[in-house]
Amino acid sequence: GIQVEQSPPDLILQEGANSTLRCNFSDSVNNLQWFHQNPWGQLINLFYIPSGTKQNGRLSATTVATERYSLLYISSSQTTDSGVYFCAVLYSGGGADGLTFGKGTHLIIQP
Amino acid sequence: DGGITQSPKYLFRKEGQNVTLSCEQNLNHDAMYWYRQDPGQGLRLIYYSQIVNDFQKGDIAEGYSVSREKKESFPLTVTSAQKNPTAFYLCASSSGAYNEQFFGPGTRLTVL
């Protein structure tokens, strides 16, 4: 099956800093999503981005499907940005099944 | 107020008992999914359903069963055959197989 690797696994930053989270995947995909998991476990949709670039406030994402990676940018970090960020993909050769998740990046924003 | 609901939020089960987790959506989505999350890990697919009365096994289906009798509902039964059932279970739905998936708040299952 498809492999999804996220880096870094852990990231500790001061409030106001910028960060870049990376997601590498091993094969072609039909769907790529970024999620933020809050302390209560809820997965919050950030971006649906199988290719191209999108921006939403302080967050933006870029997926280069031909090179099999995606980047999530967080600017001017706030303490509420803390949590785990997941990248998940839908393998295009696997039929219409579910998402394959990376292990996540654990982000801690210190005041 | 559209969304995905899961119940209960917390569930405790004795070894050897079957237990059913509820997932309901009012988004009019055709596809529904069940995932499992273990501590410090990403989510793994248990079962999925693209249409009513049809469902397929995911990567870790052993010890689980599902039904899809209504478009809005996709309950998951954790059977006594599941060797390590303690985990966080999340349900998701999407309007189509390749479309954006949205998740419910999850159920934390603990086997005592």
PDB file of N, CA, C and O in Angstrom, chain A residues 30-31 33 35 37 39-43 45-48 86 90 94-104, chain B residues 9 33 35 37 40-45 48 50 57 59 88 90 97-106 108:
ATOM      1  N   ASN A  30      -5.451  10.511  -5.285  1.00  0.00           N
ATOM      2  CA  ASN A  30      -6.636  11.226  -5.757  1.00  0.00           C
ATOM      3  C   ASN A  30      -7.055  12.332  -4.797  1.00  0.00           C
ATOM      4  O   ASN A  30      -7.810  13.211  -5.170  1.00  0.00           O
ATOM      5  N   ASN A  31      -6.613  12.204  -3.558  1.00  0.00           N
ATOM      6  CA  ASN A  31      -7.083  13.105  -2.517  1.00  0.00           C
ATOM      7  C   ASN A  31      -5.954  13.291  -1.518  1.00  0.00           C
ATOM      8  O   ASN A  31      -5.245  12.328  -1.189  1.00  0.00           O
ATOM      9  N   GLN A  33      -5.508  15.422   2.275  1.00  0.00           N
ATOM     10  CA  GLN A  33      -6.112  16.319   3.253  1.00  0.00           C
ATOM     11  C   GLN A  33      -5.140  16.567   4.397  1.00  0.00           C
ATOM     12  O   GLN A  33      -4.368  15.673   4.774  1.00  0.00           O
ATOM     13  N   PHE A  35      -5.248  17.775   8.457  1.00  0.00           N
ATOM     14  CA  PHE A  35      -6.122  17.891   9.616  1.00  0.00           C
ATOM     15  C   PHE A  35      -5.336  18.400  10.826  1.00  0.00           C
ATOM     16  O   PHE A  35      -4.134  18.154  10.956  1.00  0.00           O
ATOM     17  N   GLN A  37      -5.673  17.841  14.911  1.00  0.00           N
ATOM     18  CA  GLN A  37      -6.387  17.114  15.967  1.00  0.00           C
ATOM     19  C   GLN A  37      -6.242  17.894  17.270  1.00  0.00           C
ATOM     20  O   GLN A  37      -5.112  18.101  17.753  1.00  0.00           O
ATOM     21  N   PRO A  39      -6.949  18.779  21.458  1.00  0.00           N
ATOM     22  CA  PRO A  39      -6.688  17.955  22.653  1.00  0.00           C
ATOM     23  C   PRO A  39      -7.830  16.995  22.989  1.00  0.00           C
ATOM     24  O   PRO A  39      -7.605  16.019  23.704  1.00  0.00           O
ATOM     25  N   TRP A  40      -9.020  17.222  22.494  1.00  0.00           N
ATOM     26  CA  TRP A  40     -10.163  16.339  22.765  1.00  0.00           C
ATOM     27  C   TRP A  40     -10.293  15.248  21.701  1.00  0.00           C
ATOM     28  O   TRP A  40     -11.195  14.424  21.765  1.00  0.00           O
ATOM     29  N   GLY A  41      -9.398  15.251  20.745  1.00  0.00           N
ATOM     30  CA  GLY A  41      -9.397  14.205  19.733  1.00  0.00           C
ATOM     31  C   GLY A  41     -10.125  14.542  18.445  1.00  0.00           C
ATOM     32  O   GLY A  41     -10.054  13.781  17.483  1.00  0.00           O
ATOM     33  N   GLN A  42     -10.829  15.648  18.415  1.00  0.00           N
ATOM     34  CA  GLN A  42     -11.579  16.022  17.209  1.00  0.00           C
ATOM     35  C   GLN A  42     -10.624  16.343  16.067  1.00  0.00           C
ATOM     36  O   GLN A  42      -9.660  17.077  16.250  1.00  0.00           O
ATOM     37  N   LEU A  43     -10.910  15.760  14.908  1.00  0.00           N
ATOM     38  CA  LEU A  43     -10.134  16.072  13.702  1.00  0.00           C
ATOM     39  C   LEU A  43     -10.796  17.231  12.981  1.00  0.00           C
ATOM     40  O   LEU A  43     -11.959  17.133  12.565  1.00  0.00           O
ATOM     41  N   ASN A  45     -10.828  19.722   9.778  1.00  0.00           N
ATOM     42  CA  ASN A  45     -10.349  19.818   8.398  1.00  0.00           C
ATOM     43  C   ASN A  45      -9.654  21.162   8.164  1.00  0.00           C
ATOM     44  O   ASN A  45     -10.224  22.216   8.438  1.00  0.00           O
ATOM     45  N   LEU A  46      -8.419  21.105   7.667  1.00  0.00           N
ATOM     46  CA  LEU A  46      -7.696  22.319   7.324  1.00  0.00           C
ATOM     47  C   LEU A  46      -7.741  22.563   5.822  1.00  0.00           C
ATOM     48  O   LEU A  46      -8.119  23.640   5.376  1.00  0.00           O
ATOM     49  N   PHE A  47      -7.306  21.563   5.051  1.00  0.00           N
ATOM     50  CA  PHE A  47      -7.262  21.703   3.607  1.00  0.00           C
ATOM     51  C   PHE A  47      -7.574  20.377   2.927  1.00  0.00           C
ATOM     52  O   PHE A  47      -7.184  19.318   3.402  1.00  0.00           O
ATOM     53  N   TYR A  48      -8.284  20.483   1.805  1.00  0.00           N
ATOM     54  CA  TYR A  48      -8.445  19.384   0.854  1.00  0.00           C
ATOM     55  C   TYR A  48      -7.641  19.828  -0.359  1.00  0.00           C
ATOM     56  O   TYR A  48      -8.037  20.773  -1.046  1.00  0.00           O
ATOM     57  N   PHE A  86      -2.124  16.110  10.996  1.00  0.00           N
ATOM     58  CA  PHE A  86      -2.059  14.904  10.184  1.00  0.00           C
ATOM     59  C   PHE A  86      -2.223  15.233   8.711  1.00  0.00           C
ATOM     60  O   PHE A  86      -3.045  16.077   8.328  1.00  0.00           O
ATOM     61  N   LEU A  90      -5.519   9.588  -0.321  1.00  0.00           N
ATOM     62  CA  LEU A  90      -6.302   8.514  -0.925  1.00  0.00           C
ATOM     63  C   LEU A  90      -5.521   8.021  -2.132  1.00  0.00           C
ATOM     64  O   LEU A  90      -5.364   8.749  -3.118  1.00  0.00           O
ATOM     65  N   GLY A  94      -5.748   2.292  -5.444  1.00  0.00           N
ATOM     66  CA  GLY A  94      -6.344   1.388  -4.477  1.00  0.00           C
ATOM     67  C   GLY A  94      -7.852   1.306  -4.532  1.00  0.00           C
ATOM     68  O   GLY A  94      -8.472   0.721  -3.655  1.00  0.00           O
ATOM     69  N   GLY A  95      -8.450   1.918  -5.520  1.00  0.00           N
ATOM     70  CA  GLY A  95      -9.902   1.906  -5.558  1.00  0.00           C
ATOM     71  C   GLY A  95     -10.477   2.952  -4.634  1.00  0.00           C
ATOM     72  O   GLY A  95      -9.755   3.760  -4.059  1.00  0.00           O
ATOM     73  N   ALA A  96     -11.748   2.928  -4.449  1.00  0.00           N
ATOM     74  CA  ALA A  96     -12.413   3.982  -3.673  1.00  0.00           C
ATOM     75  C   ALA A  96     -12.507   3.607  -2.215  1.00  0.00           C
ATOM     76  O   ALA A  96     -13.572   3.441  -1.661  1.00  0.00           O
ATOM     77  N   ASP A  97     -11.360   3.429  -1.567  1.00  0.00           N
ATOM     78  CA  ASP A  97     -11.403   3.089  -0.145  1.00  0.00           C
ATOM     79  C   ASP A  97     -11.016   4.310   0.688  1.00  0.00           C
ATOM     80  O   ASP A  97     -11.137   5.425   0.240  1.00  0.00           O
ATOM     81  N   GLY A  98     -10.568   4.085   1.910  1.00  0.00           N
ATOM     82  CA  GLY A  98     -10.388   5.207   2.824  1.00  0.00           C
ATOM     83  C   GLY A  98      -9.022   5.844   2.746  1.00  0.00           C
ATOM     84  O   GLY A  98      -8.155   5.465   1.966  1.00  0.00           O
ATOM     85  N   LEU A  99      -8.832   6.852   3.591  1.00  0.00           N
ATOM     86  CA  LEU A  99      -7.592   7.598   3.655  1.00  0.00           C
ATOM     87  C   LEU A  99      -6.495   6.802   4.358  1.00  0.00           C
ATOM     88  O   LEU A  99      -6.768   6.034   5.283  1.00  0.00           O
ATOM     89  N   THR A 100      -5.250   7.025   3.922  1.00  0.00           N
ATOM     90  CA  THR A 100      -4.072   6.518   4.613  1.00  0.00           C
ATOM     91  C   THR A 100      -3.408   7.700   5.303  1.00  0.00           C
ATOM     92  O   THR A 100      -3.083   8.695   4.644  1.00  0.00           O
ATOM     93  N   PHE A 101      -3.224   7.585   6.606  1.00  0.00           N
ATOM     94  CA  PHE A 101      -2.707   8.686   7.417  1.00  0.00           C
ATOM     95  C   PHE A 101      -1.219   8.528   7.696  1.00  0.00           C
ATOM     96  O   PHE A 101      -0.710   7.419   7.850  1.00  0.00           O
ATOM     97  N   GLY A 102      -0.530   9.674   7.799  1.00  0.00           N
ATOM     98  CA  GLY A 102       0.796   9.695   8.377  1.00  0.00           C
ATOM     99  C   GLY A 102       0.697   9.626   9.896  1.00  0.00           C
ATOM    100  O   GLY A 102      -0.407   9.629  10.458  1.00  0.00           O
ATOM    101  N   LYS A 103       1.843   9.594  10.560  1.00  0.00           N
ATOM    102  CA  LYS A 103       1.842   9.490  12.020  1.00  0.00           C
ATOM    103  C   LYS A 103       1.705  10.846  12.699  1.00  0.00           C
ATOM    104  O   LYS A 103       1.594  10.913  13.919  1.00  0.00           O
ATOM    105  N   GLY A 104       1.737  11.914  11.937  1.00  0.00           N
ATOM    106  CA  GLY A 104       1.470  13.231  12.479  1.00  0.00           C
ATOM    107  C   GLY A 104       2.704  14.001  12.912  1.00  0.00           C
ATOM    108  O   GLY A 104       3.776  13.436  13.144  1.00  0.00           O
TER     109      GLY A 104
ATOM    110  N   LYS B   9     -19.607   8.862  23.957  1.00  0.00           N
ATOM    111  CA  LYS B   9     -18.306   9.510  23.890  1.00  0.00           C
ATOM    112  C   LYS B   9     -17.250   8.610  24.524  1.00  0.00           C
ATOM    113  O   LYS B   9     -16.117   8.504  24.048  1.00  0.00           O
ATOM    114  N   TYR B  33     -17.198   5.919   6.765  1.00  0.00           N
ATOM    115  CA  TYR B  33     -15.958   5.210   7.090  1.00  0.00           C
ATOM    116  C   TYR B  33     -15.812   5.058   8.600  1.00  0.00           C
ATOM    117  O   TYR B  33     -16.268   5.914   9.359  1.00  0.00           O
ATOM    118  N   TYR B  35     -12.558   4.488  11.356  1.00  0.00           N
ATOM    119  CA  TYR B  35     -11.124   4.449  11.575  1.00  0.00           C
ATOM    120  C   TYR B  35     -10.846   4.175  13.050  1.00  0.00           C
ATOM    121  O   TYR B  35     -11.646   4.499  13.926  1.00  0.00           O
ATOM    122  N   GLN B  37      -7.755   4.817  16.047  1.00  0.00           N
ATOM    123  CA  GLN B  37      -6.510   5.513  16.387  1.00  0.00           C
ATOM    124  C   GLN B  37      -5.967   4.977  17.698  1.00  0.00           C
ATOM    125  O   GLN B  37      -6.684   4.961  18.709  1.00  0.00           O
ATOM    126  N   GLY B  40      -0.507   7.993  19.996  1.00  0.00           N
ATOM    127  CA  GLY B  40       0.691   8.411  19.276  1.00  0.00           C
ATOM    128  C   GLY B  40       0.747   7.982  17.827  1.00  0.00           C
ATOM    129  O   GLY B  40       1.796   8.102  17.185  1.00  0.00           O
ATOM    130  N   GLN B  41      -0.371   7.510  17.298  1.00  0.00           N
ATOM    131  CA  GLN B  41      -0.386   6.996  15.928  1.00  0.00           C
ATOM    132  C   GLN B  41      -1.392   7.752  15.069  1.00  0.00           C
ATOM    133  O   GLN B  41      -2.274   8.452  15.569  1.00  0.00           O
ATOM    134  N   GLY B  42      -1.274   7.540  13.764  1.00  0.00           N
ATOM    135  CA  GLY B  42      -2.294   8.038  12.849  1.00  0.00           C
ATOM    136  C   GLY B  42      -3.498   7.110  12.847  1.00  0.00           C
ATOM    137  O   GLY B  42      -3.541   6.111  13.570  1.00  0.00           O
ATOM    138  N   LEU B  43      -4.479   7.424  12.030  1.00  0.00           N
ATOM    139  CA  LEU B  43      -5.698   6.629  11.950  1.00  0.00           C
ATOM    140  C   LEU B  43      -5.527   5.490  10.951  1.00  0.00           C
ATOM    141  O   LEU B  43      -4.813   5.629   9.951  1.00  0.00           O
ATOM    142  N   ARG B  44      -6.213   4.379  11.233  1.00  0.00           N
ATOM    143  CA  ARG B  44      -6.201   3.243  10.305  1.00  0.00           C
ATOM    144  C   ARG B  44      -7.640   2.855   9.964  1.00  0.00           C
ATOM    145  O   ARG B  44      -8.505   2.854  10.835  1.00  0.00           O
ATOM    146  N   LEU B  45      -7.858   2.478   8.709  1.00  0.00           N
ATOM    147  CA  LEU B  45      -9.197   2.207   8.203  1.00  0.00           C
ATOM    148  C   LEU B  45      -9.676   0.820   8.619  1.00  0.00           C
ATOM    149  O   LEU B  45      -8.999  -0.185   8.385  1.00  0.00           O
ATOM    150  N   TYR B  48     -15.441   0.573   5.295  1.00  0.00           N
ATOM    151  CA  TYR B  48     -16.024   1.707   4.606  1.00  0.00           C
ATOM    152  C   TYR B  48     -17.226   1.249   3.788  1.00  0.00           C
ATOM    153  O   TYR B  48     -17.352   0.069   3.454  1.00  0.00           O
ATOM    154  N   GLN B  50     -19.682   2.768   0.485  1.00  0.00           N
ATOM    155  CA  GLN B  50     -19.907   3.811  -0.521  1.00  0.00           C
ATOM    156  C   GLN B  50     -21.391   4.036  -0.791  1.00  0.00           C
ATOM    157  O   GLN B  50     -21.797   5.097  -1.254  1.00  0.00           O
ATOM    158  N   LYS B  57     -14.184  -4.228   3.607  1.00  0.00           N
ATOM    159  CA  LYS B  57     -13.178  -4.264   4.664  1.00  0.00           C
ATOM    160  C   LYS B  57     -12.047  -3.296   4.350  1.00  0.00           C
ATOM    161  O   LYS B  57     -11.630  -3.154   3.198  1.00  0.00           O
ATOM    162  N   ASP B  59      -8.127  -1.938   6.208  1.00  0.00           N
ATOM    163  CA  ASP B  59      -6.844  -2.576   6.517  1.00  0.00           C
ATOM    164  C   ASP B  59      -6.866  -3.445   7.771  1.00  0.00           C
ATOM    165  O   ASP B  59      -6.064  -4.363   7.916  1.00  0.00           O
ATOM    166  N   PHE B  88      -9.298   4.700  20.250  1.00  0.00           N
ATOM    167  CA  PHE B  88     -10.178   5.827  19.921  1.00  0.00           C
ATOM    168  C   PHE B  88     -10.734   5.552  18.531  1.00  0.00           C
ATOM    169  O   PHE B  88      -9.981   5.312  17.593  1.00  0.00           O
ATOM    170  N   LEU B  90     -13.062   6.677  15.280  1.00  0.00           N
ATOM    171  CA  LEU B  90     -13.606   7.843  14.587  1.00  0.00           C
ATOM    172  C   LEU B  90     -14.364   7.416  13.344  1.00  0.00           C
ATOM    173  O   LEU B  90     -13.924   6.559  12.583  1.00  0.00           O
ATOM    174  N   ALA B  97     -16.591   9.051  -3.244  1.00  0.00           N
ATOM    175  CA  ALA B  97     -15.402   8.257  -2.900  1.00  0.00           C
ATOM    176  C   ALA B  97     -14.126   9.084  -2.879  1.00  0.00           C
ATOM    177  O   ALA B  97     -13.239   8.836  -2.071  1.00  0.00           O
ATOM    178  N   TYR B  98     -14.007  10.075  -3.757  1.00  0.00           N
ATOM    179  CA  TYR B  98     -12.751  10.813  -3.859  1.00  0.00           C
ATOM    180  C   TYR B  98     -12.849  12.210  -3.268  1.00  0.00           C
ATOM    181  O   TYR B  98     -11.953  13.018  -3.415  1.00  0.00           O
ATOM    182  N   ASN B  99     -13.939  12.463  -2.586  1.00  0.00           N
ATOM    183  CA  ASN B  99     -14.179  13.807  -2.065  1.00  0.00           C
ATOM    184  C   ASN B  99     -13.685  13.959  -0.636  1.00  0.00           C
ATOM    185  O   ASN B  99     -13.319  12.995   0.031  1.00  0.00           O
ATOM    186  N   GLU B 100     -13.726  15.178  -0.151  1.00  0.00           N
ATOM    187  CA  GLU B 100     -13.232  15.509   1.177  1.00  0.00           C
ATOM    188  C   GLU B 100     -14.004  14.737   2.245  1.00  0.00           C
ATOM    189  O   GLU B 100     -15.236  14.668   2.211  1.00  0.00           O
ATOM    190  N   GLN B 101     -13.253  14.170   3.212  1.00  0.00           N
ATOM    191  CA  GLN B 101     -13.878  13.447   4.311  1.00  0.00           C
ATOM    192  C   GLN B 101     -13.962  14.355   5.535  1.00  0.00           C
ATOM    193  O   GLN B 101     -13.046  15.125   5.811  1.00  0.00           O
ATOM    194  N   PHE B 102     -15.078  14.194   6.269  1.00  0.00           N
ATOM    195  CA  PHE B 102     -15.319  14.941   7.493  1.00  0.00           C
ATOM    196  C   PHE B 102     -15.529  13.936   8.622  1.00  0.00           C
ATOM    197  O   PHE B 102     -16.149  12.895   8.419  1.00  0.00           O
ATOM    198  N   PHE B 103     -15.033  14.312   9.821  1.00  0.00           N
ATOM    199  CA  PHE B 103     -15.009  13.364  10.919  1.00  0.00           C
ATOM    200  C   PHE B 103     -15.945  13.747  12.058  1.00  0.00           C
ATOM    201  O   PHE B 103     -16.185  14.928  12.329  1.00  0.00           O
ATOM    202  N   GLY B 104     -16.453  12.710  12.738  1.00  0.00           N
ATOM    203  CA  GLY B 104     -17.194  12.904  13.964  1.00  0.00           C
ATOM    204  C   GLY B 104     -16.250  13.096  15.140  1.00  0.00           C
ATOM    205  O   GLY B 104     -15.029  13.023  14.981  1.00  0.00           O
ATOM    206  N   PRO B 105     -16.802  13.317  16.349  1.00  0.00           N
ATOM    207  CA  PRO B 105     -15.976  13.617  17.526  1.00  0.00           C
ATOM    208  C   PRO B 105     -15.298  12.394  18.144  1.00  0.00           C
ATOM    209  O   PRO B 105     -14.413  12.545  18.982  1.00  0.00           O
ATOM    210  N   GLY B 106     -15.695  11.187  17.752  1.00  0.00           N
ATOM    211  CA  GLY B 106     -15.016   9.983  18.219  1.00  0.00           C
ATOM    212  C   GLY B 106     -15.622   9.343  19.460  1.00  0.00           C
ATOM    213  O   GLY B 106     -16.364   9.973  20.221  1.00  0.00           O
ATOM    214  N   ARG B 108     -14.197   6.837  22.693  1.00  0.00           N
ATOM    215  CA  ARG B 108     -13.042   6.191  23.344  1.00  0.00           C
ATOM    216  C   ARG B 108     -13.533   4.903  24.004  1.00  0.00           C
ATOM    217  O   ARG B 108     -14.353   4.952  24.917  1.00  0.00           O
TER     218      ARG B 108
END
